[in-house]
Short mmCIF file of C-alpha atoms and ligand atoms in Angstrom, two decimals:
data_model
loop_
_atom_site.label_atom_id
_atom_site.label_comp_id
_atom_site.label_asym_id
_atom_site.label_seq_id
_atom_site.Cartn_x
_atom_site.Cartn_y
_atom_site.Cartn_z
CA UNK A 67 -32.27 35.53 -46.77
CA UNK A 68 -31.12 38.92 -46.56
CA UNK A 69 -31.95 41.59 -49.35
CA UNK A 70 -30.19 44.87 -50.23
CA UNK A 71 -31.92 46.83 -52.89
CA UNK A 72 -30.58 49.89 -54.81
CA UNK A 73 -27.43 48.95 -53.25
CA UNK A 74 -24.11 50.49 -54.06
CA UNK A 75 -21.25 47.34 -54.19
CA UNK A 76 -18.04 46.90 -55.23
CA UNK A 77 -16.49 44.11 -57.65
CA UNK A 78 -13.56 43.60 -59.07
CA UNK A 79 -13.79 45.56 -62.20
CA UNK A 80 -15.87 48.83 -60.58
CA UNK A 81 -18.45 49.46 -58.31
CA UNK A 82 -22.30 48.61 -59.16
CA UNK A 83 -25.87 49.75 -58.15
CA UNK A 84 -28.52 46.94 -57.87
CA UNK A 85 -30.18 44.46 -55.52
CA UNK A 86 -27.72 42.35 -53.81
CA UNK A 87 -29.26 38.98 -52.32
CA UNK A 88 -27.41 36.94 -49.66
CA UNK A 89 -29.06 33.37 -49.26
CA UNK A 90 -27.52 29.88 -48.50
CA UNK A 91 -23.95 31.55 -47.88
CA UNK A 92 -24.24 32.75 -51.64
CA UNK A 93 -24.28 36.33 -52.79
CA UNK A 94 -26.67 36.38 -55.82
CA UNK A 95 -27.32 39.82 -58.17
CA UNK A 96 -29.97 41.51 -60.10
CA UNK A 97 -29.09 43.22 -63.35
CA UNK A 98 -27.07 46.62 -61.94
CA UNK A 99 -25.66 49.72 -63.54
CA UNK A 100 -21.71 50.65 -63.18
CA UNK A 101 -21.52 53.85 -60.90
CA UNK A 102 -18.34 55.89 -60.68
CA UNK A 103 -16.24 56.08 -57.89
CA UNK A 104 -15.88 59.43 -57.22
CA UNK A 105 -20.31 59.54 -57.15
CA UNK A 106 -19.84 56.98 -53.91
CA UNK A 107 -20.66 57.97 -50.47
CA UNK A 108 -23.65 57.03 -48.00
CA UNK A 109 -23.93 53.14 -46.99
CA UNK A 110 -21.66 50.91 -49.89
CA UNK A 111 -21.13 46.88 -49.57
CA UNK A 112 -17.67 45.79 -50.14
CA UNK A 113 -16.10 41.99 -49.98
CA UNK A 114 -14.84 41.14 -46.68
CA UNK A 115 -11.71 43.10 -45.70
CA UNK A 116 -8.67 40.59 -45.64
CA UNK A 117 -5.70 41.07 -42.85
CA UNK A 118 -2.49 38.75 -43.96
CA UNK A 119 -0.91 40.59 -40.87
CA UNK A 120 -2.18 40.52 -37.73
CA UNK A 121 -1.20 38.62 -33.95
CA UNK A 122 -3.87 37.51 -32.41
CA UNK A 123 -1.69 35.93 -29.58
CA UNK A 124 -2.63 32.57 -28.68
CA UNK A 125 -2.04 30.13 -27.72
CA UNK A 126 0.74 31.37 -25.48
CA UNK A 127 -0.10 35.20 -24.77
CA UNK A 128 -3.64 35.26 -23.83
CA UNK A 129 -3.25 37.95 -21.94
CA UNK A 130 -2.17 40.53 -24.66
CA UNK A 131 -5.08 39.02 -27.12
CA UNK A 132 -7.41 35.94 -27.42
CA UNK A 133 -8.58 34.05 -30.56
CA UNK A 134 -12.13 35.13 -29.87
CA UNK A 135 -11.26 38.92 -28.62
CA UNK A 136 -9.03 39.50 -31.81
CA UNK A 137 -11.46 38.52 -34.39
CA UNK A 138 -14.25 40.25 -32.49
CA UNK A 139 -12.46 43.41 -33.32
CA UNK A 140 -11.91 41.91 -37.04
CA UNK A 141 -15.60 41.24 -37.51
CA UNK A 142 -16.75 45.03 -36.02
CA UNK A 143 -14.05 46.38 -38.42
CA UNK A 144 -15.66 44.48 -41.42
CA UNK A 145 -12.69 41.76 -41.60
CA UNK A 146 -13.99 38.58 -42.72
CA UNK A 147 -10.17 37.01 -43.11
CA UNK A 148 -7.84 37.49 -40.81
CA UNK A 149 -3.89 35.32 -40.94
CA UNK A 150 -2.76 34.99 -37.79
CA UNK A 151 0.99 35.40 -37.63
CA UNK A 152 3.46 32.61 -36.00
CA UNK A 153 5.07 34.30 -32.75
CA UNK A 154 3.09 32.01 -30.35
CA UNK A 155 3.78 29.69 -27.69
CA UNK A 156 3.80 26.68 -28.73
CA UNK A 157 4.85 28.82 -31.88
CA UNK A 158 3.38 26.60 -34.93
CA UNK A 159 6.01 24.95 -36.27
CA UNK A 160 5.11 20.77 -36.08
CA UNK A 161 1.85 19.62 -36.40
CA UNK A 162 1.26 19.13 -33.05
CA UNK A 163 1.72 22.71 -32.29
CA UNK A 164 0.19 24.05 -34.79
CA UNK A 165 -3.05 21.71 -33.74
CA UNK A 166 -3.50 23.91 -30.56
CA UNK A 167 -4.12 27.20 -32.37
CA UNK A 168 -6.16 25.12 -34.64
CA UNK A 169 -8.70 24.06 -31.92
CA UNK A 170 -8.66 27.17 -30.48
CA UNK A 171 -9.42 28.87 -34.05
CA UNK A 172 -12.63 26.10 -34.32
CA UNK A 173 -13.65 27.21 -31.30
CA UNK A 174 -13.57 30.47 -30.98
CA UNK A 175 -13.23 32.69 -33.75
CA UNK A 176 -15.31 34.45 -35.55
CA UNK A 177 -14.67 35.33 -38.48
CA UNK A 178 -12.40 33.59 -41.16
CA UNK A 179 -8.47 32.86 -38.99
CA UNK A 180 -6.18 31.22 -41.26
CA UNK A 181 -3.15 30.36 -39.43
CA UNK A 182 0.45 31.40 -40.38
CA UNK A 183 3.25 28.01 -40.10
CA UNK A 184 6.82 29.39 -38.79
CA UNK A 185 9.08 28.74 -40.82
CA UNK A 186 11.88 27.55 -39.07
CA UNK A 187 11.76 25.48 -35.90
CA UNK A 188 10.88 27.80 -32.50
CA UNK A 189 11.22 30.94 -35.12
CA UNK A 190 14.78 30.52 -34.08
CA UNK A 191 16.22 30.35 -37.47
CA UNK A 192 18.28 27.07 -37.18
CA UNK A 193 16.31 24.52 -38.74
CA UNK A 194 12.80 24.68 -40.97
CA UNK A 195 10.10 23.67 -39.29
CA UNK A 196 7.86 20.86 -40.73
CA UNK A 197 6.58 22.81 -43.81
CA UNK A 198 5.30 19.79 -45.74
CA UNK A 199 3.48 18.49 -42.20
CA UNK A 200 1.59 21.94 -41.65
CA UNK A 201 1.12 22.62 -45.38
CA UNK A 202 -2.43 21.57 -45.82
CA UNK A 203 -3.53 23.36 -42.69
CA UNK A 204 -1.75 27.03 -43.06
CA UNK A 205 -2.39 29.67 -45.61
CA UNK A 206 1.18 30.51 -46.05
CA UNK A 207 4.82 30.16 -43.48
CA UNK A 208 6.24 32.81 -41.79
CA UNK A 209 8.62 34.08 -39.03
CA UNK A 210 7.31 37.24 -38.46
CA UNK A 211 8.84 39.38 -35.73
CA UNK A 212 12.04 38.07 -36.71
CA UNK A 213 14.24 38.12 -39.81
CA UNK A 214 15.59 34.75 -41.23
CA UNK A 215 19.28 35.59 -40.84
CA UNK A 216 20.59 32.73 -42.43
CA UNK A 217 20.24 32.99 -46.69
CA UNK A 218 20.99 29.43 -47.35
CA UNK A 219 18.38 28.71 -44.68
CA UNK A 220 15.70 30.74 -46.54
CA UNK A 221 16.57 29.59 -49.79
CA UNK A 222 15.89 25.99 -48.65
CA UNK A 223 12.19 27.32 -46.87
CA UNK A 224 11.69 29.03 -50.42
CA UNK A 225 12.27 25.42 -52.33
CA UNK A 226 10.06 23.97 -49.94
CA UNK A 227 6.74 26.28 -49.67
CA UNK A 228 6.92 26.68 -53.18
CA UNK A 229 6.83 22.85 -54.00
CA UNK A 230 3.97 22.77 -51.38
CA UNK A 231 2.02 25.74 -53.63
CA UNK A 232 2.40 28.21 -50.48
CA UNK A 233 3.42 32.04 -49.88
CA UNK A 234 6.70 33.02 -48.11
CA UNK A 235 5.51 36.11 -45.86
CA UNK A 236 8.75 37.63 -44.33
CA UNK A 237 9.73 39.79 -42.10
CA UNK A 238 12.85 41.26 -43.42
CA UNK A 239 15.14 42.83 -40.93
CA UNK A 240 19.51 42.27 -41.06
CA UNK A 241 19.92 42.17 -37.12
CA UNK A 242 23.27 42.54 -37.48
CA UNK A 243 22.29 45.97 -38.12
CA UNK A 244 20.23 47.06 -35.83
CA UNK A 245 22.35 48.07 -32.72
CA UNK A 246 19.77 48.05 -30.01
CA UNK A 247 17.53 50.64 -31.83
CA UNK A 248 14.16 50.81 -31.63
CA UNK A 249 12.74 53.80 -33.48
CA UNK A 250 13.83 55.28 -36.93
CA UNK A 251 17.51 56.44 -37.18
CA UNK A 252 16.47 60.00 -38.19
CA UNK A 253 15.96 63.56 -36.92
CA UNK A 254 13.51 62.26 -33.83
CA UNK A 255 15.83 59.40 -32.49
CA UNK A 256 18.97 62.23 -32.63
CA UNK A 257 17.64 65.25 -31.21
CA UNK A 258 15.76 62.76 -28.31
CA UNK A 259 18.32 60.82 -27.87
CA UNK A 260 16.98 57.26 -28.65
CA UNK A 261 18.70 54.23 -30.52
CA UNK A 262 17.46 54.51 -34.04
CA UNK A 263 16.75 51.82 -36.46
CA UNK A 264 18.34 51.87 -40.04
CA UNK A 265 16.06 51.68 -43.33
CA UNK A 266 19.21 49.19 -44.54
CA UNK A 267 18.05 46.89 -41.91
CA UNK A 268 14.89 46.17 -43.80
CA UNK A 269 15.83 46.91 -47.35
CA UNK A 270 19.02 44.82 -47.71
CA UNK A 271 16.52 41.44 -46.82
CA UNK A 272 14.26 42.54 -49.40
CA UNK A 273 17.24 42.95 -51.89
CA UNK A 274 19.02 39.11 -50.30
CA UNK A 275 15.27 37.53 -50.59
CA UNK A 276 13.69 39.16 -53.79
CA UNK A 277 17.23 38.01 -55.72
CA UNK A 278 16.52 33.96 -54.11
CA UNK A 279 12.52 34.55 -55.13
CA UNK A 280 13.35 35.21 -58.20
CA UNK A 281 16.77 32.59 -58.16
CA UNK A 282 14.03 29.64 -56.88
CA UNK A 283 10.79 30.76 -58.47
CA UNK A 284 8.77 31.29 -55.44
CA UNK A 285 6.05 32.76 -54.57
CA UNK A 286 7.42 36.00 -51.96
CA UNK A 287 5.94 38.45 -49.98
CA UNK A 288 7.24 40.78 -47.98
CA UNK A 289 5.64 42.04 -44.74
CA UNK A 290 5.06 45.63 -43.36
CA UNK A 291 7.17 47.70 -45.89
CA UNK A 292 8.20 50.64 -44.42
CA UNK A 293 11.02 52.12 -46.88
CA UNK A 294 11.48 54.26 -49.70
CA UNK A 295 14.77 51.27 -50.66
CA UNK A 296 12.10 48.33 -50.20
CA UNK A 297 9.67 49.92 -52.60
CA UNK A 298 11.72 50.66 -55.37
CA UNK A 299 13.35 47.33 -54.77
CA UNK A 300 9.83 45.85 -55.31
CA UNK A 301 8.80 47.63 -58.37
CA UNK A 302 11.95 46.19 -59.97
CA UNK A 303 11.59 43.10 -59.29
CA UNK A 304 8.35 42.78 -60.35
CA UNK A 305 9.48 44.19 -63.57
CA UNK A 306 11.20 41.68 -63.97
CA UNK A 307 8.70 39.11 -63.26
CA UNK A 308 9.72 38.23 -60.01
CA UNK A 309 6.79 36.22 -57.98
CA UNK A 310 7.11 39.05 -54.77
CA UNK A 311 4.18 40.66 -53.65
CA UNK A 312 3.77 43.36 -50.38
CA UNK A 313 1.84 44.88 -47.62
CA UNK A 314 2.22 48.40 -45.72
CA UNK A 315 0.31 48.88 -42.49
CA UNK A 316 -2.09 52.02 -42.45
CA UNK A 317 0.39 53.97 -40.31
CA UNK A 318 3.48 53.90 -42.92
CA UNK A 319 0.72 55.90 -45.02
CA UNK A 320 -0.50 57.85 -42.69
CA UNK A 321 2.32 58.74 -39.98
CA UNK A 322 6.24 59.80 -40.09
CA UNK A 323 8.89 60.57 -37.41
CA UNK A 324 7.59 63.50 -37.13
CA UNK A 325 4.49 62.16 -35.13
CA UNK A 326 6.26 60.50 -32.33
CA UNK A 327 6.03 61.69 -29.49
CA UNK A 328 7.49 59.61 -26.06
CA UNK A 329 4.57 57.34 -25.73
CA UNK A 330 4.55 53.78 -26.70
CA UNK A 331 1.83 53.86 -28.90
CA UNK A 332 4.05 55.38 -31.38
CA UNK A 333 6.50 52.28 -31.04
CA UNK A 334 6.40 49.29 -33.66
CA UNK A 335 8.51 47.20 -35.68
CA UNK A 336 9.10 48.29 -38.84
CA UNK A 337 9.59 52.00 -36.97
CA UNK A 338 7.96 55.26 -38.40
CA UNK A 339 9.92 56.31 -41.14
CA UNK A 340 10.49 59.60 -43.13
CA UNK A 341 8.34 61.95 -45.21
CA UNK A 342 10.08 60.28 -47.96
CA UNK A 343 9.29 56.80 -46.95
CA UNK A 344 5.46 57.69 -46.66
CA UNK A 345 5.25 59.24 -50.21
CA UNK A 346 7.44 56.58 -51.82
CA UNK A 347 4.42 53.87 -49.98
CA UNK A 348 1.62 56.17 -50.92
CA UNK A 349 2.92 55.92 -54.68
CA UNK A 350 3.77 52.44 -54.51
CA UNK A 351 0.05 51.73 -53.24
CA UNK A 352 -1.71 53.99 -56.02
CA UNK A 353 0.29 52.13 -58.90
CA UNK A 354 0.08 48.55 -57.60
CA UNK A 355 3.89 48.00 -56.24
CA UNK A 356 2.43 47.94 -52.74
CA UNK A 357 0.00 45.18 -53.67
CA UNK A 358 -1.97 45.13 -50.17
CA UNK A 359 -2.55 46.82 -46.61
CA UNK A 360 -2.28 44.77 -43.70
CA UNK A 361 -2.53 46.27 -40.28
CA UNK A 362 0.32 44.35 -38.67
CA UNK A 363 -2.64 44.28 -35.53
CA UNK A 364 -0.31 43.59 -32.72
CA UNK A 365 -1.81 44.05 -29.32
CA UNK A 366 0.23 44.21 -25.95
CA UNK A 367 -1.19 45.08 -22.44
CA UNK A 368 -2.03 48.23 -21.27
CA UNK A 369 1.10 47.95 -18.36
CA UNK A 370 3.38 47.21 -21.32
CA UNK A 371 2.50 49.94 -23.34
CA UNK A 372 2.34 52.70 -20.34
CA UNK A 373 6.17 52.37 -19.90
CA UNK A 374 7.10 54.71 -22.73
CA UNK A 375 8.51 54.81 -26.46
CA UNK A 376 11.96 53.63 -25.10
CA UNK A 377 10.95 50.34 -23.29
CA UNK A 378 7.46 49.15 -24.11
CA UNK A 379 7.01 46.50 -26.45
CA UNK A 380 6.83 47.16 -30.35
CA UNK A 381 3.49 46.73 -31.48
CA UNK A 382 -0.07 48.64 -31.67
CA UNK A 383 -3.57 47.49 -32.46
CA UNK A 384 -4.92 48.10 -35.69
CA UNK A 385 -8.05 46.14 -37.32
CA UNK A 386 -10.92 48.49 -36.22
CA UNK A 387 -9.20 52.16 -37.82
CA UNK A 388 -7.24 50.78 -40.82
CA UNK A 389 -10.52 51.29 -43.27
CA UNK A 390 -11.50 54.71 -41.69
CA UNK A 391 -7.96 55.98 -41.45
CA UNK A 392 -7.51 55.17 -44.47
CA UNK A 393 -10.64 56.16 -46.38
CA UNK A 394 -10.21 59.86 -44.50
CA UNK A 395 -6.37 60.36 -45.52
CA UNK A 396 -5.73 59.04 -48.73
CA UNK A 397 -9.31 58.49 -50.29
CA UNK A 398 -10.61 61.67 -48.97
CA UNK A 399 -7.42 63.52 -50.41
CA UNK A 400 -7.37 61.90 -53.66
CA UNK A 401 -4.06 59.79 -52.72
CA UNK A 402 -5.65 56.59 -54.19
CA UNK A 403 -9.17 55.68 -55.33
CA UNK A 404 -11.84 54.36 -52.92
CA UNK A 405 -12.03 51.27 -55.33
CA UNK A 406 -8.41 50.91 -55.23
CA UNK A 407 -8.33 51.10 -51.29
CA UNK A 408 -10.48 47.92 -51.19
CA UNK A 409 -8.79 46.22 -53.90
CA UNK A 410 -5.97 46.39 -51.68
CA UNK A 411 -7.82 45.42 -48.16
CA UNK A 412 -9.71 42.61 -49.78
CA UNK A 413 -9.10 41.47 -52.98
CA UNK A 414 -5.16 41.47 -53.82
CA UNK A 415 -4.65 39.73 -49.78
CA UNK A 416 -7.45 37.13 -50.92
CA UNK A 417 -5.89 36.49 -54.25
CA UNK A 418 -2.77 36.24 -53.29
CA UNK A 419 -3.37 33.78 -50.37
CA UNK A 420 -6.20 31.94 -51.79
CA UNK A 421 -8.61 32.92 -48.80
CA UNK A 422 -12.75 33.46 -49.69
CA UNK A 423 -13.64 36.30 -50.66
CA UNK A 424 -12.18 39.09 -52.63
CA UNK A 425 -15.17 39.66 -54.84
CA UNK A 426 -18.58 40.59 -54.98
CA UNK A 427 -20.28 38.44 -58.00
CA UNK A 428 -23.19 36.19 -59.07
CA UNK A 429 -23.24 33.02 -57.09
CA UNK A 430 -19.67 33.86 -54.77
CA UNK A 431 -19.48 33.08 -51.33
CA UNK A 432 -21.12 35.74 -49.28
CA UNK A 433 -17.85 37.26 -47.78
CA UNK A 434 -19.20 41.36 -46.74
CA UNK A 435 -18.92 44.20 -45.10
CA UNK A 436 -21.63 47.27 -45.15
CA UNK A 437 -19.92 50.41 -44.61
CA UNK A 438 -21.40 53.91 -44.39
CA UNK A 439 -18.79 56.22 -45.79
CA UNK A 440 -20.91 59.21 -43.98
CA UNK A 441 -20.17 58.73 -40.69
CA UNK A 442 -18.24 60.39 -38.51
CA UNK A 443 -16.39 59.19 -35.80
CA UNK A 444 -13.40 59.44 -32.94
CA UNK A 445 -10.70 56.78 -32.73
CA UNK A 446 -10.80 55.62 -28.95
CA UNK A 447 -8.65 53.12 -28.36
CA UNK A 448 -10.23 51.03 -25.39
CA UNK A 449 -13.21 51.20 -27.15
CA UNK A 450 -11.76 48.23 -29.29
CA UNK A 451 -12.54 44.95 -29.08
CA UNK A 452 -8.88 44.06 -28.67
CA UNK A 453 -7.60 43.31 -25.28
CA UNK A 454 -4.99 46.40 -26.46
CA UNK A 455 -5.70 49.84 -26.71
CA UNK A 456 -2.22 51.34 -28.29
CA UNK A 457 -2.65 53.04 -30.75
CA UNK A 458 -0.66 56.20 -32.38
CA UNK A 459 -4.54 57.39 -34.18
CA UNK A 460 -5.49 58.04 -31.12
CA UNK A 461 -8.17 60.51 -30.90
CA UNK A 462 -8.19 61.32 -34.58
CA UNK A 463 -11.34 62.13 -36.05
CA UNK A 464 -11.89 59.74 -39.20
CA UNK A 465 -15.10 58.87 -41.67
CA UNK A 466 -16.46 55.43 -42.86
CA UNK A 467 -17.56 53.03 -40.55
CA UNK A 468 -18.62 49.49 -40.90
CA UNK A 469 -22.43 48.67 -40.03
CA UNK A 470 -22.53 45.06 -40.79
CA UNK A 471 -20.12 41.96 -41.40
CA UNK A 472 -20.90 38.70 -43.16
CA UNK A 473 -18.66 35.56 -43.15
CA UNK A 474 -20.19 32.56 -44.94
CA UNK A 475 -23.59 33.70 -45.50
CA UNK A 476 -24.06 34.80 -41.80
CA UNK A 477 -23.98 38.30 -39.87
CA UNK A 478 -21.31 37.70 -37.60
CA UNK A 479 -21.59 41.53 -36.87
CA UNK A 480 -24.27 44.31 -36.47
CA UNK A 481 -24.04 47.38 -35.24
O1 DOR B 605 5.56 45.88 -33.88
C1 DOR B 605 5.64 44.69 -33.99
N1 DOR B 605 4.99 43.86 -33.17
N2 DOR B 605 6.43 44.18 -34.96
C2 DOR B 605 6.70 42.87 -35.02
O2 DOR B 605 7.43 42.49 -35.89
C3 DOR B 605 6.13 41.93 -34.04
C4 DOR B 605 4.92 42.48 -33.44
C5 DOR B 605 4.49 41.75 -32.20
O3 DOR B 605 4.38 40.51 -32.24
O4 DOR B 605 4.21 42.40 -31.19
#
């Protein structure tokens, strides 16, 4: 039994003081008093941060990430649910395939991994993969690192996940626009001289897929929204009672163009976008249009990412700053509220994809993180638990850091 007294937690509908007991994988509460947000700092228990986005590489790539080395990272960074996106090898698209992560994931993980199905057969976009086989074993289907080009094709997949009760997570990019780029098309990729990547690349798959979500009454979600278009496209359709939800990854808040400098670390797919972008997400996460953060954790080798912003792979790590960078840029500069920040790390991800956790309430699965707010500290890259080290916060100085994880009643993590 573990006991917190005079502890500061959050719930759904505000943040509490009181004693917080954790025994037989339950979280049980005393009477408690409502405390405002703004009166939080010191050591605070939230749910269990929840990642719908993040590649934890195997089977297939163990070299850029393992099962057990990705959620390491997850539990020191207070995740207690992580979805583990698709682009494998086998990639999970038949039961059989989708059995090897499985194992694996019994294994070796350590906190929550809920596995991502493809959606169409070797992510190749030619035929669906065996949605109604995988089903029961996936929390949702998804293609992620490639667009579904084909919209007949996706309207099929939408038909299907829907009648099996499951989430659509896409990655929406038009390749037939891209031209080779590979960071934004703005002022960086002209006066450096790179191959830039449109914001219509993303935004006109939102626009094709939010108009066949709402056509087919499924349930939608797009993945790491990076544009000012895809917002606003959003907040429409959810007007309009559209069943789409979203994610951003922390550096769409945080970062711009303007950042990059030639280093891979500041190379991913979506790209950094524009000061426009970044305020459009920022507003989009304070009033609920951007329904989530994800980190889009996506770890490649230190060789790969030492050959520059031009030709390393897209991709940086992500889990163990998302909460700190976060907390210091927008909570710390009144951007969004520290309850809303969690809402959207732990609760809207777990709601939407039915995972544990979300909540912190009488008799709920003990799902937790303890984070003190207080502390100061330097983003280091290798000092991850990832196998990858890539990261464009390098060497920022951020607040908050988690001091203890619990998944199913047990401490998977101390520090
Ligand atoms: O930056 C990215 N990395 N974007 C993607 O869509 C895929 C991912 C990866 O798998 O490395």
């Amino acid at each position: 039994m573990l006991v917190f007294e005079n502890a500061v937690y959050y719930t759904t509908s505000g943040f509490r003081k009181g004693t917080v007991t954790v025994s037989d994988g339950k979280v049980f509460l005393s009477p408690s008093v409502a405390v405002q947000d703004d009166a939080i700092d010191g050591k605070v228990i939230f749910p269990g941060l929840a990642d719908v986005h993040v590649h934890l590489r195997e089977p297939g790539f163990f070299y850029k990430e393992s099962i057990a080395t990705g959620s390491e990272s997850g539990a020191r960074a207070g995740y207690t649910a992580l979805l583990a996106m698709p682009n494998l090898s086998p990639v999970p698209d038949s039961l059989p395939h989708l059995k090897e992560e499985l194992d694996i994931i019994a294994r070796t993980a350590r906190t929550g991994v809920y596995p991502y199905g493809a959606l169409t057969v070797g992510e190749k976009g030619q035929e669906l993969a065996d949605i109604e086989g995988m089903a029961p074993y996936v929390a949702a289907f998804s293609d992620d690192g490639k667009g579904v080009q084909n919209a007949s094709l996706m309207r099929e997949a939408m038909l299907r996940a829907s009648a099996c009760g499951k989430v659509i997570a896409a990655h929406c990019e038009v390749e037939s626009l891209l031209s080779g780029g590979y960071i934004h098309d703005g002022a960086y990729a002209a006066a450096h001289g790179h191959k830039g990547i449109s914001s219509e690349s993303e935004w006109r798959m939102v626009e094709r897929d939010v108009a066949l979500a709402e056509e087919t009454g499924a349930a939608y979600h797009v993945c790491h929204v990076s544009t000012k278009e895809s917002v606003d496209i959003i907040r429409r359709a959810k007007a309009r009672g559209v069943d789409v939800t979203c994610e951003t990854a922390p550096h769409y808040l945080v970062l711009t163009e303007e950042d990059i400098r030639e280093e891979g670390r500041f190379k991913m797919n979506p790209p950094l976008r524009t000061e426009e972008d970044r305020a459009a997400l920022r507003e989009g996460l304070a009033d609920g249009t951007v329904d989530m953060v994800a980190t889009d954790h996506a770890p490649h080798s230190d060789e790969e990412k030492s050959r520059g912003l031009k030709d390393s792979p897209m991709g940086v790590i992500g889990l163990e700053f998302a909460f700190p960078v976060l907390y210091t840029e927008l909570v710390k500069k009144g951007v969004v509220t520290l309850h809303r920040l969690v809402q959207a790390m732990s609760s809207a991800p777990a709601k939407r994809f039915g995972l544990p956790g979300g909540d912190i309430c009488d008799g709920c699965r003990a799902e937790l993180a303890v984070f003190d707010l207080d502390r100061e500290w330097t983003v280091r890259g290798k000092d991850s638990a990832s196998k990858g080290s890539s990261t464009p916060f390098e060497g920022r100085t951020v607040k908050g850091k988690n001091i203890m994880t619990i998944h199913n009643g047990e401490i998977i993590w101390k520090e």
